[in-house]
């Protein structure tokens, strides 16, 4: 198949695409948190890159293993770009708030730093805790809505939410002390 693709054989290309595109899409989807449009973009980039560099494929691993590694790296790069853009937006929003607010720059920066610590703490929590906290407090869902989204009961959500809040407090305290703050 690789030789056929390199020769420009359309049937080999169709086989290549059919054999790997869906698998790579599912991989990208997992790495990108379920964002379908980003997964399509990553897979498209992976396949284009693979076709451009296929002549360098040495066959030391299976073709899918090689494509899998390429796709995983592209997904990571995509996430890094997304994170950099989000950081720029945070800084831009902070600057806009400083310009239009009666708050002083120190107040705005303190609020921004608290927000960054909260997001850092969420990243350190187990996924189940972070997910329930985000749904409840960032997406402002009711307990019932969270239960519906997670496919569980309201009682289970309340219990998980209590454990998640305790874990969040512990992580935030650790981050505060680690940042040179005075635990209060």
mmCIF file of C-alpha atoms in Angstrom:
data_model
loop_
_atom_site.group_PDB
_atom_site.id
_atom_site.type_symbol
_atom_site.label_atom_id
_atom_site.label_comp_id
_atom_site.label_asym_id
_atom_site.label_seq_id
_atom_site.Cartn_x
_atom_site.Cartn_y
_atom_site.Cartn_z
ATOM 1 C CA UNK A 1 0.000 0.000 0.000
ATOM 2 C CA UNK A 2 2.803 2.439 0.899
ATOM 3 C CA UNK A 3 4.532 1.802 -2.423
ATOM 4 C CA UNK A 4 1.237 2.354 -4.243
ATOM 5 C CA UNK A 5 0.619 5.658 -2.459
ATOM 6 C CA UNK A 6 4.163 6.780 -3.255
ATOM 7 C CA UNK A 7 3.587 5.925 -6.932
ATOM 8 C CA UNK A 8 0.375 7.982 -6.928
ATOM 9 C CA UNK A 9 -1.977 5.000 -7.202
ATOM 10 C CA UNK A 10 -5.468 6.302 -6.384
ATOM 11 C CA UNK A 11 -6.695 2.886 -5.197
ATOM 12 C CA UNK A 12 -3.767 2.663 -2.769
ATOM 13 C CA UNK A 13 -4.512 6.171 -1.531
ATOM 14 C CA UNK A 14 -8.193 5.298 -1.030
ATOM 15 C CA UNK A 15 -7.175 2.175 0.895
ATOM 16 C CA UNK A 16 -4.729 4.234 2.980
ATOM 17 C CA UNK A 17 -7.402 6.779 3.853
ATOM 18 C CA UNK A 18 -10.108 4.195 4.516
ATOM 19 C CA UNK A 19 -7.830 2.116 6.694
ATOM 20 C CA UNK A 20 -6.507 4.889 8.937
ATOM 21 C CA UNK A 21 -8.699 8.026 8.918
ATOM 22 C CA UNK A 22 -11.407 6.815 11.323
ATOM 23 C CA UNK A 23 -8.904 5.361 13.776
ATOM 24 C CA UNK A 24 -6.878 8.559 13.783
ATOM 25 C CA UNK A 25 -10.063 10.611 14.182
ATOM 26 C CA UNK A 26 -11.045 8.656 17.289
ATOM 27 C CA UNK A 27 -7.529 9.097 18.678
ATOM 28 C CA UNK A 28 -7.552 12.853 18.037
ATOM 29 C CA UNK A 29 -11.040 13.153 19.498
ATOM 30 C CA UNK A 30 -9.859 11.564 22.753
ATOM 31 C CA UNK A 31 -6.798 13.806 22.971
ATOM 32 C CA UNK A 32 -8.778 16.974 22.222
ATOM 33 C CA UNK A 33 -11.529 16.413 24.743
ATOM 34 C CA UNK A 34 -14.200 15.500 22.214
ATOM 35 C CA UNK A 35 -13.921 18.588 20.010
ATOM 36 C CA UNK A 36 -14.959 17.188 16.627
ATOM 37 C CA UNK A 37 -13.876 20.110 14.445
ATOM 38 C CA UNK A 38 -10.420 20.208 16.046
ATOM 39 C CA UNK A 39 -10.132 16.427 15.661
ATOM 40 C CA UNK A 40 -10.920 16.705 11.943
ATOM 41 C CA UNK A 41 -8.303 19.459 11.619
ATOM 42 C CA UNK A 42 -5.657 17.372 13.408
ATOM 43 C CA UNK A 43 -6.388 14.253 11.351
ATOM 44 C CA UNK A 44 -6.316 16.246 8.117
ATOM 45 C CA UNK A 45 -2.952 17.710 9.097
ATOM 46 C CA UNK A 46 -1.655 14.297 10.127
ATOM 47 C CA UNK A 47 -2.644 12.651 6.862
ATOM 48 C CA UNK A 48 -1.259 15.510 4.763
ATOM 49 C CA UNK A 49 2.012 15.390 6.685
ATOM 50 C CA UNK A 50 2.110 11.611 6.372
ATOM 51 C CA UNK A 51 1.628 11.763 2.621
ATOM 52 C CA UNK A 52 4.360 14.391 2.306
ATOM 53 C CA UNK A 53 6.833 12.361 4.366
ATOM 54 C CA UNK A 54 5.749 8.812 3.533
ATOM 55 C CA UNK A 55 8.938 8.267 1.581
ATOM 56 C CA UNK A 56 10.809 8.575 4.895
ATOM 57 C CA UNK A 57 8.725 5.865 6.584
ATOM 58 C CA UNK A 58 11.290 3.128 7.257
ATOM 59 C CA UNK A 59 8.906 0.354 8.229
ATOM 60 C CA UNK A 60 10.527 -0.169 11.637
ATOM 61 C CA UNK A 61 7.047 -0.121 13.124
ATOM 62 C CA UNK A 62 3.618 -0.650 11.667
ATOM 63 C CA UNK A 63 2.293 2.171 9.519
ATOM 64 C CA UNK A 64 -0.496 2.774 12.010
ATOM 65 C CA UNK A 65 2.006 3.080 14.880
ATOM 66 C CA UNK A 66 3.859 5.737 12.899
ATOM 67 C CA UNK A 67 0.615 7.574 12.047
ATOM 68 C CA UNK A 68 -0.579 7.238 15.642
ATOM 69 C CA UNK A 69 2.591 8.950 16.911
ATOM 70 C CA UNK A 70 2.242 11.711 14.302
ATOM 71 C CA UNK A 71 -1.409 12.287 15.177
ATOM 72 C CA UNK A 72 -0.750 12.292 18.925
ATOM 73 C CA UNK A 73 2.015 14.880 18.470
ATOM 74 C CA UNK A 74 -0.201 17.065 16.283
ATOM 75 C CA UNK A 75 -2.963 16.877 18.902
ATOM 76 C CA UNK A 76 -0.500 17.920 21.624
ATOM 77 C CA UNK A 77 0.723 20.812 19.480
ATOM 78 C CA UNK A 78 -2.880 21.818 18.857
ATOM 79 C CA UNK A 79 -3.617 21.801 22.598
ATOM 80 C CA UNK A 80 -0.518 23.908 23.287
ATOM 81 C CA UNK A 81 -1.643 26.457 20.690
ATOM 82 C CA UNK A 82 -5.117 26.495 22.223
ATOM 83 C CA UNK A 83 -3.610 27.041 25.684
ATOM 84 C CA UNK A 84 -1.375 29.894 24.450
ATOM 85 C CA UNK A 85 -4.378 31.571 22.834
ATOM 86 C CA UNK A 86 -6.376 31.203 26.043
ATOM 87 C CA UNK A 87 -3.513 32.727 28.045
ATOM 88 C CA UNK A 88 -3.346 35.657 25.614
ATOM 89 C CA UNK A 89 -7.094 36.173 25.993
ATOM 90 C CA UNK A 90 -6.764 36.169 29.788
ATOM 91 C CA UNK A 91 -4.025 38.799 29.617
ATOM 92 C CA UNK A 92 -5.970 40.842 27.077
ATOM 93 C CA UNK A 93 -9.135 40.641 29.173
ATOM 94 C CA UNK A 94 -7.154 41.676 32.262
ATOM 95 C CA UNK A 95 -5.740 44.678 30.448
ATOM 96 C CA UNK A 96 -9.194 45.642 29.176
ATOM 97 C CA UNK A 97 -10.583 45.361 32.690
ATOM 98 C CA UNK A 98 -7.777 47.519 34.069
ATOM 99 C CA UNK A 99 -8.530 50.195 31.488
ATOM 100 C CA UNK A 100 -12.271 50.212 32.059
ATOM 101 C CA UNK A 101 -12.424 49.475 35.757
ATOM 102 C CA UNK A 102 -12.206 51.536 38.881
ATOM 103 C CA UNK A 103 -10.024 48.735 40.217
ATOM 104 C CA UNK A 104 -6.329 49.315 40.269
ATOM 105 C CA UNK A 105 -3.877 47.180 38.338
ATOM 106 C CA UNK A 106 -2.934 45.245 41.484
ATOM 107 C CA UNK A 107 -6.576 44.312 42.123
ATOM 108 C CA UNK A 108 -7.048 43.094 38.573
ATOM 109 C CA UNK A 109 -3.799 41.111 38.666
ATOM 110 C CA UNK A 110 -4.725 39.553 42.025
ATOM 111 C CA UNK A 111 -8.075 38.450 40.597
ATOM 112 C CA UNK A 112 -6.363 37.117 37.463
ATOM 113 C CA UNK A 113 -3.804 35.209 39.565
ATOM 114 C CA UNK A 114 -6.571 33.702 41.685
ATOM 115 C CA UNK A 115 -8.308 32.585 38.488
ATOM 116 C CA UNK A 116 -5.118 31.000 37.181
ATOM 117 C CA UNK A 117 -4.601 29.185 40.515
ATOM 118 C CA UNK A 118 -8.170 27.869 40.355
ATOM 119 C CA UNK A 119 -7.591 26.506 36.840
ATOM 120 C CA UNK A 120 -4.243 25.037 37.873
ATOM 121 C CA UNK A 121 -5.914 23.371 40.849
ATOM 122 C CA UNK A 122 -8.670 21.980 38.613
ATOM 123 C CA UNK A 123 -5.988 20.443 36.397
ATOM 124 C CA UNK A 124 -4.464 18.723 39.425
ATOM 125 C CA UNK A 125 -7.748 17.183 40.586
ATOM 126 C CA UNK A 126 -8.975 13.792 39.394
ATOM 127 C CA UNK A 127 -11.051 14.206 36.229
ATOM 128 C CA UNK A 128 -14.301 13.236 37.952
ATOM 129 C CA UNK A 129 -13.860 16.031 40.517
ATOM 130 C CA UNK A 130 -12.793 18.645 37.987
ATOM 131 C CA UNK A 131 -15.683 17.740 35.710
ATOM 132 C CA UNK A 132 -18.363 18.076 38.372
ATOM 133 C CA UNK A 133 -16.920 21.399 39.608
ATOM 134 C CA UNK A 134 -16.732 22.833 36.094
ATOM 135 C CA UNK A 135 -20.283 21.818 35.238
ATOM 136 C CA UNK A 136 -21.701 23.170 38.474
ATOM 137 C CA UNK A 137 -19.732 26.396 38.885
ATOM 138 C CA UNK A 138 -18.405 27.357 35.451
ATOM 139 C CA UNK A 139 -21.379 26.244 33.374
ATOM 140 C CA UNK A 140 -23.805 27.153 36.202
ATOM 141 C CA UNK A 141 -25.747 23.896 35.908
ATOM 142 C CA UNK A 142 -28.168 22.774 38.582
ATOM 143 C CA UNK A 143 -27.457 19.542 40.465
ATOM 144 C CA UNK A 144 -30.147 17.847 38.352
ATOM 145 C CA UNK A 145 -28.589 19.083 35.113
ATOM 146 C CA UNK A 146 -25.160 17.863 36.202
ATOM 147 C CA UNK A 147 -26.669 14.484 37.094
ATOM 148 C CA UNK A 148 -28.293 14.276 33.674
ATOM 149 C CA UNK A 149 -25.068 15.206 31.893
ATOM 150 C CA UNK A 150 -23.063 12.654 33.871
ATOM 151 C CA UNK A 151 -25.722 9.950 33.712
ATOM 152 C CA UNK A 152 -26.002 9.589 37.471
ATOM 153 C CA UNK A 153 -28.290 10.625 40.325
ATOM 154 C CA UNK A 154 -28.548 14.006 41.990
ATOM 155 C CA UNK A 155 -27.517 12.398 45.288
ATOM 156 C CA UNK A 156 -24.358 11.006 43.673
ATOM 157 C CA UNK A 157 -23.565 14.435 42.211
ATOM 158 C CA UNK A 158 -24.010 16.107 45.616
ATOM 159 C CA UNK A 159 -21.701 13.562 47.193
ATOM 160 C CA UNK A 160 -19.068 13.909 44.461
ATOM 161 C CA UNK A 161 -19.370 17.686 44.610
ATOM 162 C CA UNK A 162 -18.682 17.661 48.363
ATOM 163 C CA UNK A 163 -15.577 15.500 47.902
ATOM 164 C CA UNK A 164 -14.468 17.633 44.959
ATOM 165 C CA UNK A 165 -14.773 20.869 46.964
ATOM 166 C CA UNK A 166 -12.723 19.410 49.822
ATOM 167 C CA UNK A 167 -10.062 18.211 47.377
ATOM 168 C CA UNK A 168 -10.081 21.607 45.664
ATOM 169 C CA UNK A 169 -9.521 23.416 48.965
ATOM 170 C CA UNK A 170 -6.577 21.141 49.753
ATOM 171 C CA UNK A 171 -4.985 21.666 46.343
ATOM 172 C CA UNK A 172 -5.532 25.434 46.491
ATOM 173 C CA UNK A 173 -3.958 25.551 49.956
ATOM 174 C CA UNK A 174 -0.958 23.601 48.650
ATOM 175 C CA UNK A 175 -0.637 25.910 45.635
ATOM 176 C CA UNK A 176 -0.908 28.988 47.831
ATOM 177 C CA UNK A 177 1.840 27.768 50.183
ATOM 178 C CA UNK A 178 3.961 26.603 47.228
ATOM 179 C CA UNK A 179 3.659 30.065 45.678
ATOM 180 C CA UNK A 180 5.194 31.610 48.758
ATOM 181 C CA UNK A 181 1.859 32.620 50.205
ATOM 182 C CA UNK A 182 0.886 32.457 53.817
ATOM 183 C CA UNK A 183 -1.659 29.670 54.399
ATOM 184 C CA UNK A 184 -4.803 31.128 55.870
#
